[in-house]
Amino acid sequence: MAIEKNSIAIDKLTKDIETQREESKDLGSRFGYYQQSMQSVINLAFSLIASATISVFITVVLKR
């Protein structure tokens, strides 16, 4: 009887571990997408800052 309970508990724990493993993979891929998105936003921000700076310099130079 005790062996049967242990076997059932082991099976349940094995299923729980598999579930955790799948969730971990899902979180890893979501984090990767988040990281790529943040990098794109940062690149866009730097591009906007650079283009605004260049347009200000060009405007100042052409007005002289």
Tab-separated table of N, CA and C in Angstrom:
chain	number	residue	atom	x	y	z
A	1	MET	N	0.832	-1.191	0.000
A	1	MET	CA	0.000	0.000	0.000
A	1	MET	C	0.877	1.256	0.000
A	2	ALA	N	1.914	1.277	0.848
A	2	ALA	CA	2.797	2.440	0.910
A	2	ALA	C	3.590	2.581	-0.389
A	3	ILE	N	3.971	1.449	-0.961
A	3	ILE	CA	4.718	1.485	-2.222
A	3	ILE	C	3.846	2.054	-3.330
A	4	GLU	N	2.573	1.683	-3.321
A	4	GLU	CA	1.640	2.194	-4.334
A	4	GLU	C	1.454	3.704	-4.187
A	5	LYS	N	1.356	4.189	-2.948
A	5	LYS	CA	1.213	5.631	-2.713
A	5	LYS	C	2.460	6.374	-3.181
A	6	ASN	N	3.625	5.787	-2.891
A	6	ASN	CA	4.871	6.410	-3.340
A	6	ASN	C	4.951	6.451	-4.863
A	7	SER	N	4.511	5.388	-5.502
A	7	SER	CA	4.524	5.330	-6.959
A	7	SER	C	3.610	6.399	-7.551
A	8	ILE	N	2.441	6.566	-6.955
A	8	ILE	CA	1.500	7.595	-7.413
A	8	ILE	C	2.094	8.984	-7.198
A	9	ALA	N	2.725	9.189	-6.048
A	9	ALA	CA	3.338	10.484	-5.751
A	9	ALA	C	4.477	10.781	-6.731
A	10	ILE	N	5.263	9.764	-7.045
A	10	ILE	CA	6.364	9.944	-7.993
A	10	ILE	C	5.826	10.292	-9.377
A	11	ASP	N	4.764	9.616	-9.792
A	11	ASP	CA	4.156	9.921	-11.091
A	11	ASP	C	3.647	11.358	-11.140
A	12	LYS	N	3.018	11.785	-10.052
A	12	LYS	CA	2.502	13.158	-9.988
A	12	LYS	C	3.644	14.163	-10.049
A	13	LEU	N	4.702	13.901	-9.305
A	13	LEU	CA	5.855	14.802	-9.323
A	13	LEU	C	6.519	14.846	-10.699
A	14	THR	N	6.566	13.709	-11.358
A	14	THR	CA	7.137	13.659	-12.704
A	14	THR	C	6.326	14.516	-13.663
A	15	LYS	N	5.009	14.432	-13.574
A	15	LYS	CA	4.141	15.263	-14.420
A	15	LYS	C	4.319	16.739	-14.092
A	16	ASP	N	4.433	17.051	-12.806
A	16	ASP	CA	4.641	18.447	-12.398
A	16	ASP	C	5.959	18.992	-12.947
A	17	ILE	N	6.991	18.163	-12.912
A	17	ILE	CA	8.294	18.588	-13.439
A	17	ILE	C	8.201	18.844	-14.940
A	18	GLU	N	7.511	17.989	-15.659
A	18	GLU	CA	7.346	18.183	-17.104
A	18	GLU	C	6.581	19.474	-17.392
A	19	THR	N	5.559	19.746	-16.592
A	19	THR	CA	4.790	20.982	-16.755
A	19	THR	C	5.675	22.192	-16.505
A	20	GLN	N	6.469	22.144	-15.445
A	20	GLN	CA	7.376	23.249	-15.134
A	20	GLN	C	8.404	23.446	-16.244
A	21	ARG	N	8.881	22.365	-16.799
A	21	ARG	CA	9.867	22.434	-17.879
A	21	ARG	C	9.265	23.131	-19.108
A	22	GLU	N	8.020	22.783	-19.445
A	22	GLU	CA	7.349	23.406	-20.586
A	22	GLU	C	7.102	24.890	-20.328
A	23	GLU	N	6.677	25.226	-19.110
A	23	GLU	CA	6.439	26.627	-18.771
A	23	GLU	C	7.744	27.419	-18.810
A	24	SER	N	8.817	26.798	-18.387
A	24	SER	CA	10.123	27.459	-18.409
A	24	SER	C	10.552	27.765	-19.843
A	25	LYS	N	10.334	26.831	-20.756
A	25	LYS	CA	10.657	27.064	-22.165
A	25	LYS	C	9.822	28.212	-22.716
A	26	ASP	N	8.536	28.242	-22.360
A	26	ASP	CA	7.638	29.297	-22.828
A	26	ASP	C	8.088	30.656	-22.303
A	27	LEU	N	8.451	30.710	-21.030
A	27	LEU	CA	8.921	31.971	-20.456
A	27	LEU	C	10.227	32.416	-21.100
A	28	GLY	N	11.083	31.471	-21.394
A	28	GLY	CA	12.346	31.800	-22.046
A	28	GLY	C	12.132	32.417	-23.419
A	29	SER	N	11.215	31.854	-24.192
A	29	SER	CA	10.955	32.414	-25.522
A	29	SER	C	10.273	33.769	-25.419
A	30	ARG	N	9.371	33.927	-24.445
A	30	ARG	CA	8.721	35.232	-24.268
A	30	ARG	C	9.729	36.284	-23.843
A	31	PHE	N	10.663	35.915	-22.992
A	31	PHE	CA	11.697	36.861	-22.580
A	31	PHE	C	12.564	37.257	-23.772
A	32	GLY	N	12.848	36.300	-24.634
A	32	GLY	CA	13.623	36.595	-25.842
A	32	GLY	C	12.908	37.593	-26.737
A	33	TYR	N	11.593	37.408	-26.913
A	33	TYR	CA	10.815	38.348	-27.724
A	33	TYR	C	10.792	39.726	-27.079
A	34	TYR	N	10.650	39.753	-25.763
A	34	TYR	CA	10.642	41.029	-25.039
A	34	TYR	C	11.983	41.735	-25.212
A	35	GLN	N	13.057	40.992	-25.098
A	35	GLN	CA	14.393	41.570	-25.223
A	35	GLN	C	14.613	42.133	-26.631
A	36	GLN	N	14.173	41.407	-27.655
A	36	GLN	CA	14.302	41.895	-29.029
A	36	GLN	C	13.466	43.152	-29.240
A	37	SER	N	12.274	43.178	-28.676
A	37	SER	CA	11.402	44.347	-28.813
A	37	SER	C	12.019	45.559	-28.147
A	38	MET	N	12.568	45.368	-26.963
A	38	MET	CA	13.195	46.489	-26.262
A	38	MET	C	14.401	47.012	-27.039
A	39	GLN	N	15.169	46.120	-27.638
A	39	GLN	CA	16.319	46.549	-28.437
A	39	GLN	C	15.858	47.361	-29.637
A	40	SER	N	14.750	46.965	-30.246
A	40	SER	CA	14.214	47.724	-31.382
A	40	SER	C	13.755	49.106	-30.952
A	41	VAL	N	13.119	49.197	-29.799
A	41	VAL	CA	12.666	50.495	-29.287
A	41	VAL	C	13.867	51.391	-28.993
A	42	ILE	N	14.897	50.830	-28.405
A	42	ILE	CA	16.106	51.607	-28.102
A	42	ILE	C	16.761	52.097	-29.393
A	43	ASN	N	16.846	51.224	-30.389
A	43	ASN	CA	17.422	51.632	-31.675
A	43	ASN	C	16.604	52.744	-32.318
A	44	LEU	N	15.288	52.637	-32.245
A	44	LEU	CA	14.416	53.676	-32.793
A	44	LEU	C	14.633	54.997	-32.074
A	45	ALA	N	14.731	54.956	-30.759
A	45	ALA	CA	14.942	56.182	-29.981
A	45	ALA	C	16.265	56.843	-30.359
A	46	PHE	N	17.323	56.067	-30.457
A	46	PHE	CA	18.614	56.641	-30.846
A	46	PHE	C	18.567	57.208	-32.261
A	47	SER	N	17.868	56.535	-33.158
A	47	SER	CA	17.744	57.040	-34.525
A	47	SER	C	17.002	58.365	-34.554
A	48	LEU	N	15.937	58.467	-33.774
A	48	LEU	CA	15.179	59.719	-33.722
A	48	LEU	C	16.016	60.846	-33.135
A	49	ILE	N	16.763	60.550	-32.096
A	49	ILE	CA	17.630	61.570	-31.488
A	49	ILE	C	18.696	62.012	-32.487
A	50	ALA	N	19.299	61.059	-33.180
A	50	ALA	CA	20.348	61.389	-34.153
A	50	ALA	C	19.788	62.225	-35.299
A	51	SER	N	18.630	61.841	-35.824
A	51	SER	CA	18.068	62.597	-36.950
A	51	SER	C	17.629	63.988	-36.512
A	52	ALA	N	17.112	64.131	-35.303
A	52	ALA	CA	16.739	65.459	-34.804
A	52	ALA	C	17.980	66.327	-34.636
A	53	THR	N	19.045	65.750	-34.117
A	53	THR	CA	20.294	66.497	-33.943
A	53	THR	C	20.854	66.942	-35.290
A	54	ILE	N	20.858	66.050	-36.255
A	54	ILE	CA	21.361	66.387	-37.590
A	54	ILE	C	20.518	67.483	-38.230
A	55	SER	N	19.192	67.388	-38.090
A	55	SER	CA	18.335	68.415	-38.701
A	55	SER	C	18.551	69.776	-38.042
A	56	VAL	N	18.804	69.805	-36.742
A	56	VAL	CA	19.092	71.077	-36.065
A	56	VAL	C	20.399	71.653	-36.581
A	57	PHE	N	21.430	70.830	-36.709
A	57	PHE	CA	22.714	71.311	-37.223
A	57	PHE	C	22.583	71.827	-38.656
A	58	ILE	N	21.870	71.084	-39.485
A	58	ILE	CA	21.693	71.508	-40.878
A	58	ILE	C	20.943	72.836	-40.936
A	59	THR	N	19.910	72.978	-40.130
A	59	THR	CA	19.145	74.224	-40.095
A	59	THR	C	20.029	75.388	-39.670
A	60	VAL	N	20.842	75.185	-38.651
A	60	VAL	CA	21.727	76.249	-38.162
A	60	VAL	C	22.762	76.614	-39.227
A	61	VAL	N	23.339	75.625	-39.888
A	61	VAL	CA	24.367	75.876	-40.902
A	61	VAL	C	23.769	76.586	-42.117
A	62	LEU	N	22.587	76.189	-42.554
A	62	LEU	CA	21.980	76.787	-43.745
A	62	LEU	C	21.480	78.205	-43.499
A	63	LYS	N	21.171	78.564	-42.270
A	63	LYS	CA	20.688	79.912	-41.969
A	63	LYS	C	21.821	80.932	-41.945
A	64	ARG	N	23.055	80.491	-41.923
A	64	ARG	CA	24.194	81.426	-41.871
A	64	ARG	C	24.430	82.057	-43.171
